[in-house]
């Protein structure tokens, strides 16, 4: 059996953790802010299946439920807020729909209501090539009209690099699309428009662990097939930034001295419409 810890809630929006030392005493307090508000009650369980207990707290004043994911060492990270009307006063975690994943229920003081959030399944991206640590997936779909919205999901960890490349077959003129990326809290995290030929290449840093959603929709009046590729990379892999297609705009590479060698790992992509990428190593003398 492991060492039991204490989780305490404060009326100023702070979750405090005292880690157990195994002898009946506890270590120093570690505080984790959730942006204010009165925290009435919390539930503790492994909600993302990584083997570490997580904390879910009801925030009465701010009309939301907050999750804090646990990790190695007993710390809490990756705060995600879920908006709820009615001033949540109590939360419970249970597999209500019997799909093998924990769901979240909130009892709300005003209105005498209960709100339920069903747990999402992890959408893992396979390692490709095996052993590289890079996770790559390719997707294709079709937009028929302005009311046709396509959703795709994937799971990512905080701090990972994300590279997205898009194209439309044949690169027809006037085929621009809008891609929206929604975070684990269901709020829009980022978005981008492709160029008028449906082409795009961009890099991002994942802000929080969880399931993300990509929505594809019309920008121009294009109806037809689209394709995109998504690549996830763990630090210390470095990502290229566009436009790095000239010597003057070359990406600076950060080299690390390892066993007498200066080493860096870069992630980039070249498409049929990309004239090439340039990298700057600096003074190696």
PDB file of C-alpha atoms in Angstrom:
ATOM      1  CA  UNK A   1       0.000   0.000   0.000  1.00  0.00           C
ATOM      2  CA  UNK A   2       1.268   3.473  -0.858  1.00  0.00           C
ATOM      3  CA  UNK A   3       1.523   6.472   1.416  1.00  0.00           C
ATOM      4  CA  UNK A   4      -1.769   8.304   1.887  1.00  0.00           C
ATOM      5  CA  UNK A   5      -1.873  12.051   1.273  1.00  0.00           C
ATOM      6  CA  UNK A   6      -4.234  14.860   2.334  1.00  0.00           C
ATOM      7  CA  UNK A   7      -6.138  17.082  -0.116  1.00  0.00           C
ATOM      8  CA  UNK A   8      -7.701  20.246   1.364  1.00  0.00           C
ATOM      9  CA  UNK A   9      -9.904  22.905  -0.236  1.00  0.00           C
ATOM     10  CA  UNK A  10      -9.973  26.625   0.522  1.00  0.00           C
ATOM     11  CA  UNK A  11     -12.550  29.357  -0.093  1.00  0.00           C
ATOM     12  CA  UNK A  12     -10.038  31.368  -2.159  1.00  0.00           C
ATOM     13  CA  UNK A  13      -9.821  28.902  -5.047  1.00  0.00           C
ATOM     14  CA  UNK A  14      -6.835  26.876  -3.835  1.00  0.00           C
ATOM     15  CA  UNK A  15      -6.379  23.096  -3.660  1.00  0.00           C
ATOM     16  CA  UNK A  16      -3.706  22.097  -1.143  1.00  0.00           C
ATOM     17  CA  UNK A  17      -1.877  18.763  -1.007  1.00  0.00           C
ATOM     18  CA  UNK A  18       0.084  17.380   1.965  1.00  0.00           C
ATOM     19  CA  UNK A  19       2.072  14.330   0.896  1.00  0.00           C
ATOM     20  CA  UNK A  20       2.188  11.480   3.382  1.00  0.00           C
ATOM     21  CA  UNK A  21       5.580  10.416   4.712  1.00  0.00           C
ATOM     22  CA  UNK A  22       4.440   6.933   5.740  1.00  0.00           C
ATOM     23  CA  UNK A  23       4.959   7.441   9.476  1.00  0.00           C
ATOM     24  CA  UNK A  24       1.716   9.218  10.284  1.00  0.00           C
ATOM     25  CA  UNK A  25       3.087  12.668   9.429  1.00  0.00           C
ATOM     26  CA  UNK A  26       2.870  14.770   6.303  1.00  0.00           C
ATOM     27  CA  UNK A  27       5.224  16.918   4.277  1.00  0.00           C
ATOM     28  CA  UNK A  28       4.981  20.624   3.459  1.00  0.00           C
ATOM     29  CA  UNK A  29       1.814  21.973   1.880  1.00  0.00           C
ATOM     30  CA  UNK A  30       1.736  22.404  -1.907  1.00  0.00           C
ATOM     31  CA  UNK A  31      -0.914  24.822  -3.223  1.00  0.00           C
ATOM     32  CA  UNK A  32      -2.586  24.701  -6.638  1.00  0.00           C
ATOM     33  CA  UNK A  33      -4.732  27.662  -7.664  1.00  0.00           C
ATOM     34  CA  UNK A  34      -7.868  27.237  -9.767  1.00  0.00           C
ATOM     35  CA  UNK A  35      -8.527  30.914 -10.475  1.00  0.00           C
ATOM     36  CA  UNK A  36     -10.544  31.875  -7.384  1.00  0.00           C
ATOM     37  CA  UNK A  37     -13.946  30.978  -5.994  1.00  0.00           C
ATOM     38  CA  UNK A  38     -15.171  28.843  -3.123  1.00  0.00           C
ATOM     39  CA  UNK A  39     -14.364  25.150  -3.461  1.00  0.00           C
ATOM     40  CA  UNK A  40     -17.026  23.178  -1.599  1.00  0.00           C
ATOM     41  CA  UNK A  41     -16.102  19.548  -2.185  1.00  0.00           C
ATOM     42  CA  UNK A  42     -13.747  17.339  -4.192  1.00  0.00           C
ATOM     43  CA  UNK A  43     -13.601  13.806  -5.526  1.00  0.00           C
ATOM     44  CA  UNK A  44     -10.353  11.892  -6.094  1.00  0.00           C
ATOM     45  CA  UNK A  45      -9.881   9.178  -8.722  1.00  0.00           C
ATOM     46  CA  UNK A  46      -7.723   8.298 -11.717  1.00  0.00           C
ATOM     47  CA  UNK A  47      -9.902   9.939 -14.380  1.00  0.00           C
ATOM     48  CA  UNK A  48      -7.451   9.689 -17.301  1.00  0.00           C
ATOM     49  CA  UNK A  49      -6.198   6.152 -16.707  1.00  0.00           C
ATOM     50  CA  UNK A  50      -2.508   6.955 -16.236  1.00  0.00           C
ATOM     51  CA  UNK A  51      -2.243   5.317 -12.815  1.00  0.00           C
ATOM     52  CA  UNK A  52      -2.098   8.570 -10.790  1.00  0.00           C
ATOM     53  CA  UNK A  53      -4.987   9.949  -8.700  1.00  0.00           C
ATOM     54  CA  UNK A  54      -6.579  13.157  -9.992  1.00  0.00           C
ATOM     55  CA  UNK A  55      -8.661  15.797  -8.184  1.00  0.00           C
ATOM     56  CA  UNK A  56     -12.078  17.083  -9.295  1.00  0.00           C
ATOM     57  CA  UNK A  57     -13.421  20.079  -7.335  1.00  0.00           C
ATOM     58  CA  UNK A  58     -16.792  21.882  -7.300  1.00  0.00           C
ATOM     59  CA  UNK A  59     -16.388  25.670  -7.555  1.00  0.00           C
ATOM     60  CA  UNK A  60     -19.593  27.209  -6.180  1.00  0.00           C
ATOM     61  CA  UNK A  61     -18.852  30.876  -6.876  1.00  0.00           C
ATOM     62  CA  UNK A  62     -17.524  30.523 -10.406  1.00  0.00           C
ATOM     63  CA  UNK A  63     -20.127  28.017 -11.669  1.00  0.00           C
ATOM     64  CA  UNK A  64     -17.661  25.404 -12.804  1.00  0.00           C
ATOM     65  CA  UNK A  65     -16.039  22.102 -11.999  1.00  0.00           C
ATOM     66  CA  UNK A  66     -12.250  21.923 -12.152  1.00  0.00           C
ATOM     67  CA  UNK A  67     -10.047  18.890 -12.767  1.00  0.00           C
ATOM     68  CA  UNK A  68      -6.391  18.745 -11.741  1.00  0.00           C
ATOM     69  CA  UNK A  69      -4.480  15.776 -13.141  1.00  0.00           C
ATOM     70  CA  UNK A  70      -2.023  13.982 -10.884  1.00  0.00           C
ATOM     71  CA  UNK A  71       1.420  12.865 -11.933  1.00  0.00           C
ATOM     72  CA  UNK A  72       4.673  11.311 -10.709  1.00  0.00           C
ATOM     73  CA  UNK A  73       5.752  12.671  -7.347  1.00  0.00           C
ATOM     74  CA  UNK A  74       2.236  13.483  -6.181  1.00  0.00           C
ATOM     75  CA  UNK A  75       1.952  16.901  -7.826  1.00  0.00           C
ATOM     76  CA  UNK A  76      -1.097  18.235  -9.688  1.00  0.00           C
ATOM     77  CA  UNK A  77      -0.978  19.638 -13.217  1.00  0.00           C
ATOM     78  CA  UNK A  78      -3.096  20.287 -16.314  1.00  0.00           C
ATOM     79  CA  UNK A  79      -6.039  22.216 -14.856  1.00  0.00           C
ATOM     80  CA  UNK A  80      -9.230  22.018 -16.943  1.00  0.00           C
ATOM     81  CA  UNK A  81     -12.448  23.941 -16.136  1.00  0.00           C
ATOM     82  CA  UNK A  82     -15.973  22.821 -17.102  1.00  0.00           C
ATOM     83  CA  UNK A  83     -18.675  25.485 -16.964  1.00  0.00           C
ATOM     84  CA  UNK A  84     -21.880  24.592 -15.077  1.00  0.00           C
ATOM     85  CA  UNK A  85     -24.862  26.803 -14.250  1.00  0.00           C
ATOM     86  CA  UNK A  86     -26.511  26.593 -10.833  1.00  0.00           C
ATOM     87  CA  UNK A  87     -23.503  26.810  -8.489  1.00  0.00           C
ATOM     88  CA  UNK A  88     -22.070  23.284  -8.160  1.00  0.00           C
ATOM     89  CA  UNK A  89     -21.736  22.200  -4.570  1.00  0.00           C
ATOM     90  CA  UNK A  90     -20.795  18.525  -4.836  1.00  0.00           C
ATOM     91  CA  UNK A  91     -19.206  16.204  -7.420  1.00  0.00           C
ATOM     92  CA  UNK A  92     -19.144  12.431  -7.878  1.00  0.00           C
ATOM     93  CA  UNK A  93     -17.185  10.141 -10.204  1.00  0.00           C
ATOM     94  CA  UNK A  94     -18.761   6.926 -11.474  1.00  0.00           C
ATOM     95  CA  UNK A  95     -19.136   4.959 -14.713  1.00  0.00           C
ATOM     96  CA  UNK A  96     -22.775   5.910 -15.260  1.00  0.00           C
ATOM     97  CA  UNK A  97     -23.112   4.555 -18.811  1.00  0.00           C
ATOM     98  CA  UNK A  98     -21.033   1.382 -18.240  1.00  0.00           C
ATOM     99  CA  UNK A  99     -18.509   2.046 -21.008  1.00  0.00           C
ATOM    100  CA  UNK A 100     -15.480   1.435 -18.790  1.00  0.00           C
ATOM    101  CA  UNK A 101     -14.653   5.139 -18.306  1.00  0.00           C
ATOM    102  CA  UNK A 102     -15.331   7.371 -15.311  1.00  0.00           C
ATOM    103  CA  UNK A 103     -18.026  10.013 -15.750  1.00  0.00           C
ATOM    104  CA  UNK A 104     -18.523  13.201 -13.732  1.00  0.00           C
ATOM    105  CA  UNK A 105     -21.752  14.285 -11.984  1.00  0.00           C
ATOM    106  CA  UNK A 106     -22.267  17.645 -10.321  1.00  0.00           C
ATOM    107  CA  UNK A 107     -25.040  18.491  -7.838  1.00  0.00           C
ATOM    108  CA  UNK A 108     -26.000  22.157  -8.299  1.00  0.00           C
ATOM    109  CA  UNK A 109     -27.365  24.289  -5.438  1.00  0.00           C
ATOM    110  CA  UNK A 110     -29.474  26.732  -7.448  1.00  0.00           C
ATOM    111  CA  UNK A 111     -32.156  25.080  -9.531  1.00  0.00           C
ATOM    112  CA  UNK A 112     -31.763  21.739  -7.752  1.00  0.00           C
ATOM    113  CA  UNK A 113     -30.187  20.157 -10.841  1.00  0.00           C
ATOM    114  CA  UNK A 114     -27.601  17.498 -11.576  1.00  0.00           C
ATOM    115  CA  UNK A 115     -25.150  17.879 -14.471  1.00  0.00           C
ATOM    116  CA  UNK A 116     -23.392  14.870 -15.987  1.00  0.00           C
ATOM    117  CA  UNK A 117     -20.269  14.860 -18.175  1.00  0.00           C
ATOM    118  CA  UNK A 118     -19.528  11.531 -19.850  1.00  0.00           C
ATOM    119  CA  UNK A 119     -15.870  10.506 -19.880  1.00  0.00           C
ATOM    120  CA  UNK A 120     -14.068  10.634 -23.231  1.00  0.00           C
ATOM    121  CA  UNK A 121     -12.111   7.741 -24.624  1.00  0.00           C
ATOM    122  CA  UNK A 122      -8.429   8.348 -25.289  1.00  0.00           C
ATOM    123  CA  UNK A 123      -7.670   8.673 -28.992  1.00  0.00           C
ATOM    124  CA  UNK A 124      -4.056   7.574 -29.181  1.00  0.00           C
ATOM    125  CA  UNK A 125      -1.851   8.356 -32.167  1.00  0.00           C
ATOM    126  CA  UNK A 126       0.412   5.464 -33.128  1.00  0.00           C
ATOM    127  CA  UNK A 127       4.199   5.734 -32.966  1.00  0.00           C
ATOM    128  CA  UNK A 128       5.575   5.932 -36.505  1.00  0.00           C
ATOM    129  CA  UNK A 129       8.268   4.859 -37.117  1.00  0.00           C
ATOM    130  CA  UNK A 130       8.311   2.619 -34.057  1.00  0.00           C
ATOM    131  CA  UNK A 131      10.749   3.750 -31.370  1.00  0.00           C
ATOM    132  CA  UNK A 132      11.173   7.309 -32.668  1.00  0.00           C
ATOM    133  CA  UNK A 133       8.769   8.878 -30.192  1.00  0.00           C
ATOM    134  CA  UNK A 134       6.977  10.581 -33.101  1.00  0.00           C
ATOM    135  CA  UNK A 135       3.265   9.901 -33.348  1.00  0.00           C
ATOM    136  CA  UNK A 136       1.737  10.411 -36.765  1.00  0.00           C
ATOM    137  CA  UNK A 137      -1.786  10.073 -38.127  1.00  0.00           C
ATOM    138  CA  UNK A 138      -3.210  10.923 -41.551  1.00  0.00           C
ATOM    139  CA  UNK A 139      -6.894  11.684 -42.125  1.00  0.00           C
ATOM    140  CA  UNK A 140      -9.115  12.403 -45.098  1.00  0.00           C
ATOM    141  CA  UNK A 141     -12.691  13.601 -45.367  1.00  0.00           C
ATOM    142  CA  UNK A 142     -15.166  15.461 -47.519  1.00  0.00           C
ATOM    143  CA  UNK A 143     -17.069  18.730 -47.071  1.00  0.00           C
ATOM    144  CA  UNK A 144     -20.332  18.980 -49.000  1.00  0.00           C
ATOM    145  CA  UNK A 145     -21.556  22.482 -48.140  1.00  0.00           C
ATOM    146  CA  UNK A 146     -21.433  25.250 -45.552  1.00  0.00           C
ATOM    147  CA  UNK A 147     -23.445  23.195 -43.064  1.00  0.00           C
ATOM    148  CA  UNK A 148     -21.173  20.150 -43.267  1.00  0.00           C
ATOM    149  CA  UNK A 149     -18.873  20.067 -40.215  1.00  0.00           C
ATOM    150  CA  UNK A 150     -16.375  17.235 -39.738  1.00  0.00           C
ATOM    151  CA  UNK A 151     -14.936  16.436 -36.295  1.00  0.00           C
ATOM    152  CA  UNK A 152     -11.795  14.439 -35.540  1.00  0.00           C
ATOM    153  CA  UNK A 153     -10.366  13.621 -32.105  1.00  0.00           C
ATOM    154  CA  UNK A 154      -6.907  12.810 -30.765  1.00  0.00           C
ATOM    155  CA  UNK A 155      -5.214  12.643 -27.367  1.00  0.00           C
ATOM    156  CA  UNK A 156      -2.065  14.604 -26.518  1.00  0.00           C
ATOM    157  CA  UNK A 157       0.065  15.437 -23.483  1.00  0.00           C
ATOM    158  CA  UNK A 158       0.970  18.883 -22.191  1.00  0.00           C
ATOM    159  CA  UNK A 159       4.227  20.168 -23.680  1.00  0.00           C
ATOM    160  CA  UNK A 160       4.181  17.995 -26.783  1.00  0.00           C
ATOM    161  CA  UNK A 161       4.936  19.610 -30.117  1.00  0.00           C
ATOM    162  CA  UNK A 162       2.131  19.418 -32.687  1.00  0.00           C
ATOM    163  CA  UNK A 163       2.739  19.698 -36.441  1.00  0.00           C
ATOM    164  CA  UNK A 164      -0.261  19.937 -38.791  1.00  0.00           C
ATOM    165  CA  UNK A 165      -0.107  19.824 -42.592  1.00  0.00           C
ATOM    166  CA  UNK A 166      -3.141  20.028 -44.894  1.00  0.00           C
ATOM    167  CA  UNK A 167      -3.897  19.692 -48.592  1.00  0.00           C
ATOM    168  CA  UNK A 168      -6.829  19.271 -50.953  1.00  0.00           C
ATOM    169  CA  UNK A 169      -6.365  16.794 -53.843  1.00  0.00           C
ATOM    170  CA  UNK A 170      -5.285  18.655 -56.960  1.00  0.00           C
ATOM    171  CA  UNK A 171      -4.944  21.919 -54.998  1.00  0.00           C
ATOM    172  CA  UNK A 172      -7.929  23.593 -56.726  1.00  0.00           C
ATOM    173  CA  UNK A 173      -8.137  27.370 -56.567  1.00  0.00           C
ATOM    174  CA  UNK A 174     -10.780  28.657 -54.149  1.00  0.00           C
ATOM    175  CA  UNK A 175     -10.677  25.609 -51.867  1.00  0.00           C
ATOM    176  CA  UNK A 176      -9.695  27.298 -48.601  1.00  0.00           C
ATOM    177  CA  UNK A 177     -10.923  25.533 -45.452  1.00  0.00           C
ATOM    178  CA  UNK A 178     -11.173  26.556 -41.813  1.00  0.00           C
ATOM    179  CA  UNK A 179      -9.721  24.220 -39.171  1.00  0.00           C
ATOM    180  CA  UNK A 180     -10.695  24.785 -35.542  1.00  0.00           C
ATOM    181  CA  UNK A 181      -8.944  22.989 -32.656  1.00  0.00           C
ATOM    182  CA  UNK A 182     -10.851  22.502 -29.404  1.00  0.00           C
ATOM    183  CA  UNK A 183      -9.091  21.692 -26.141  1.00  0.00           C
ATOM    184  CA  UNK A 184      -9.972  19.142 -23.432  1.00  0.00           C
ATOM    185  CA  UNK A 185     -12.308  21.732 -21.856  1.00  0.00           C
ATOM    186  CA  UNK A 186     -14.297  21.880 -25.146  1.00  0.00           C
ATOM    187  CA  UNK A 187     -13.313  25.528 -25.689  1.00  0.00           C
ATOM    188  CA  UNK A 188     -11.662  26.588 -28.944  1.00  0.00           C
ATOM    189  CA  UNK A 189      -7.909  26.539 -28.369  1.00  0.00           C
ATOM    190  CA  UNK A 190      -6.689  27.545 -31.821  1.00  0.00           C
ATOM    191  CA  UNK A 191      -7.706  27.807 -35.448  1.00  0.00           C
ATOM    192  CA  UNK A 192      -6.246  28.408 -38.887  1.00  0.00           C
ATOM    193  CA  UNK A 193      -7.328  28.984 -42.473  1.00  0.00           C
ATOM    194  CA  UNK A 194      -5.600  27.143 -45.282  1.00  0.00           C
ATOM    195  CA  UNK A 195      -4.481  29.121 -48.306  1.00  0.00           C
ATOM    196  CA  UNK A 196      -6.810  29.410 -51.300  1.00  0.00           C
ATOM    197  CA  UNK A 197      -5.497  26.060 -52.585  1.00  0.00           C
ATOM    198  CA  UNK A 198      -6.289  24.198 -49.342  1.00  0.00           C
ATOM    199  CA  UNK A 199      -2.671  24.096 -48.171  1.00  0.00           C
ATOM    200  CA  UNK A 200      -1.329  24.787 -44.689  1.00  0.00           C
ATOM    201  CA  UNK A 201       1.593  23.907 -42.477  1.00  0.00           C
ATOM    202  CA  UNK A 202       1.900  24.997 -38.854  1.00  0.00           C
ATOM    203  CA  UNK A 203       3.339  24.055 -35.462  1.00  0.00           C
ATOM    204  CA  UNK A 204       1.873  24.370 -31.967  1.00  0.00           C
ATOM    205  CA  UNK A 205       2.714  23.419 -28.376  1.00  0.00           C
ATOM    206  CA  UNK A 206       0.044  21.358 -26.608  1.00  0.00           C
ATOM    207  CA  UNK A 207      -1.111  23.361 -23.534  1.00  0.00           C
ATOM    208  CA  UNK A 208      -2.806  20.619 -21.496  1.00  0.00           C
ATOM    209  CA  UNK A 209      -3.154  16.847 -21.442  1.00  0.00           C
ATOM    210  CA  UNK A 210      -6.409  15.393 -22.714  1.00  0.00           C
ATOM    211  CA  UNK A 211      -8.576  14.792 -25.769  1.00  0.00           C
ATOM    212  CA  UNK A 212      -8.537  17.415 -28.524  1.00  0.00           C
ATOM    213  CA  UNK A 213     -11.002  17.907 -31.378  1.00  0.00           C
ATOM    214  CA  UNK A 214     -10.311  19.183 -34.870  1.00  0.00           C
ATOM    215  CA  UNK A 215     -13.256  20.643 -36.787  1.00  0.00           C
ATOM    216  CA  UNK A 216     -13.032  21.099 -40.548  1.00  0.00           C
ATOM    217  CA  UNK A 217     -15.456  23.414 -42.349  1.00  0.00           C
ATOM    218  CA  UNK A 218     -15.810  25.519 -45.480  1.00  0.00           C
ATOM    219  CA  UNK A 219     -14.143  28.887 -45.842  1.00  0.00           C
ATOM    220  CA  UNK A 220     -14.581  29.331 -49.582  1.00  0.00           C
ATOM    221  CA  UNK A 221     -17.495  27.601 -51.301  1.00  0.00           C
ATOM    222  CA  UNK A 222     -15.360  24.495 -51.881  1.00  0.00           C
ATOM    223  CA  UNK A 223     -17.088  21.111 -51.839  1.00  0.00           C
ATOM    224  CA  UNK A 224     -14.799  18.127 -52.056  1.00  0.00           C
ATOM    225  CA  UNK A 225     -12.098  16.052 -50.408  1.00  0.00           C
ATOM    226  CA  UNK A 226      -9.523  17.318 -47.942  1.00  0.00           C
ATOM    227  CA  UNK A 227      -6.572  15.649 -46.244  1.00  0.00           C
ATOM    228  CA  UNK A 228      -4.474  16.485 -43.210  1.00  0.00           C
ATOM    229  CA  UNK A 229      -1.606  14.954 -41.275  1.00  0.00           C
ATOM    230  CA  UNK A 230      -0.995  15.400 -37.580  1.00  0.00           C
ATOM    231  CA  UNK A 231       2.340  14.657 -35.863  1.00  0.00           C
ATOM    232  CA  UNK A 232       3.049  14.729 -32.110  1.00  0.00           C
ATOM    233  CA  UNK A 233       6.601  14.896 -30.735  1.00  0.00           C
ATOM    234  CA  UNK A 234       7.901  14.842 -27.176  1.00  0.00           C
ATOM    235  CA  UNK A 235      10.568  17.284 -25.982  1.00  0.00           C
ATOM    236  CA  UNK A 236      13.439  17.744 -26.635  1.00  0.00           C
ATOM    237  CA  UNK A 237      12.402  17.326 -30.290  1.00  0.00           C
ATOM    238  CA  UNK A 238      12.339  20.775 -31.910  1.00  0.00           C
ATOM    239  CA  UNK A 239       9.762  21.796 -34.513  1.00  0.00           C
ATOM    240  CA  UNK A 240      10.327  23.849 -37.616  1.00  0.00           C
ATOM    241  CA  UNK A 241       8.436  27.121 -38.036  1.00  0.00           C
ATOM    242  CA  UNK A 242       7.161  28.408 -41.357  1.00  0.00           C
ATOM    243  CA  UNK A 243       8.165  30.254 -43.383  1.00  0.00           C
ATOM    244  CA  UNK A 244      11.718  28.886 -43.172  1.00  0.00           C
ATOM    245  CA  UNK A 245      12.153  28.517 -46.915  1.00  0.00           C
ATOM    246  CA  UNK A 246      15.103  30.904 -47.316  1.00  0.00           C
ATOM    247  CA  UNK A 247      18.536  31.344 -45.792  1.00  0.00           C
ATOM    248  CA  UNK A 248      17.391  34.583 -44.195  1.00  0.00           C
ATOM    249  CA  UNK A 249      14.427  32.868 -42.475  1.00  0.00           C
ATOM    250  CA  UNK A 250      16.245  29.667 -41.443  1.00  0.00           C
ATOM    251  CA  UNK A 251      15.191  28.083 -38.138  1.00  0.00           C
ATOM    252  CA  UNK A 252      17.833  28.268 -35.411  1.00  0.00           C
ATOM    253  CA  UNK A 253      18.690  24.797 -34.082  1.00  0.00           C
ATOM    254  CA  UNK A 254      19.493  24.369 -30.399  1.00  0.00           C
ATOM    255  CA  UNK A 255      22.317  21.822 -30.042  1.00  0.00           C
ATOM    256  CA  UNK A 256      22.972  19.874 -26.830  1.00  0.00           C
ATOM    257  CA  UNK A 257      26.449  18.612 -25.945  1.00  0.00           C
ATOM    258  CA  UNK A 258      26.186  14.840 -25.358  1.00  0.00           C
ATOM    259  CA  UNK A 259      29.248  12.559 -25.022  1.00  0.00           C
ATOM    260  CA  UNK A 260      31.403  15.045 -26.883  1.00  0.00           C
ATOM    261  CA  UNK A 261      28.861  15.516 -29.675  1.00  0.00           C
ATOM    262  CA  UNK A 262      26.431  18.345 -30.341  1.00  0.00           C
ATOM    263  CA  UNK A 263      23.063  16.784 -31.030  1.00  0.00           C
ATOM    264  CA  UNK A 264      19.586  18.033 -31.935  1.00  0.00           C
ATOM    265  CA  UNK A 265      16.458  16.369 -33.259  1.00  0.00           C
ATOM    266  CA  UNK A 266      14.224  18.392 -35.576  1.00  0.00           C
ATOM    267  CA  UNK A 267      10.724  17.707 -36.863  1.00  0.00           C
ATOM    268  CA  UNK A 268       9.578  19.251 -40.119  1.00  0.00           C
ATOM    269  CA  UNK A 269       7.709  18.429 -43.289  1.00  0.00           C
ATOM    270  CA  UNK A 270       8.093  19.075 -47.014  1.00  0.00           C
ATOM    271  CA  UNK A 271       5.022  19.060 -49.241  1.00  0.00           C
ATOM    272  CA  UNK A 272       4.758  19.178 -53.006  1.00  0.00           C
ATOM    273  CA  UNK A 273       4.232  22.935 -52.772  1.00  0.00           C
ATOM    274  CA  UNK A 274       7.049  23.517 -50.267  1.00  0.00           C
ATOM    275  CA  UNK A 275      10.307  24.657 -51.843  1.00  0.00           C
ATOM    276  CA  UNK A 276      12.405  23.326 -48.944  1.00  0.00           C
ATOM    277  CA  UNK A 277      13.376  24.135 -45.361  1.00  0.00           C
ATOM    278  CA  UNK A 278      16.492  25.866 -44.041  1.00  0.00           C
ATOM    279  CA  UNK A 279      18.138  25.441 -40.636  1.00  0.00           C
ATOM    280  CA  UNK A 280      20.792  27.550 -38.926  1.00  0.00           C
ATOM    281  CA  UNK A 281      23.384  25.805 -36.722  1.00  0.00           C
ATOM    282  CA  UNK A 282      25.249  28.934 -35.668  1.00  0.00           C
ATOM    283  CA  UNK A 283      28.977  29.019 -34.925  1.00  0.00           C
ATOM    284  CA  UNK A 284      30.148  25.449 -34.358  1.00  0.00           C
ATOM    285  CA  UNK A 285      33.763  26.376 -33.762  1.00  0.00           C
TER     286      UNK A 285
END
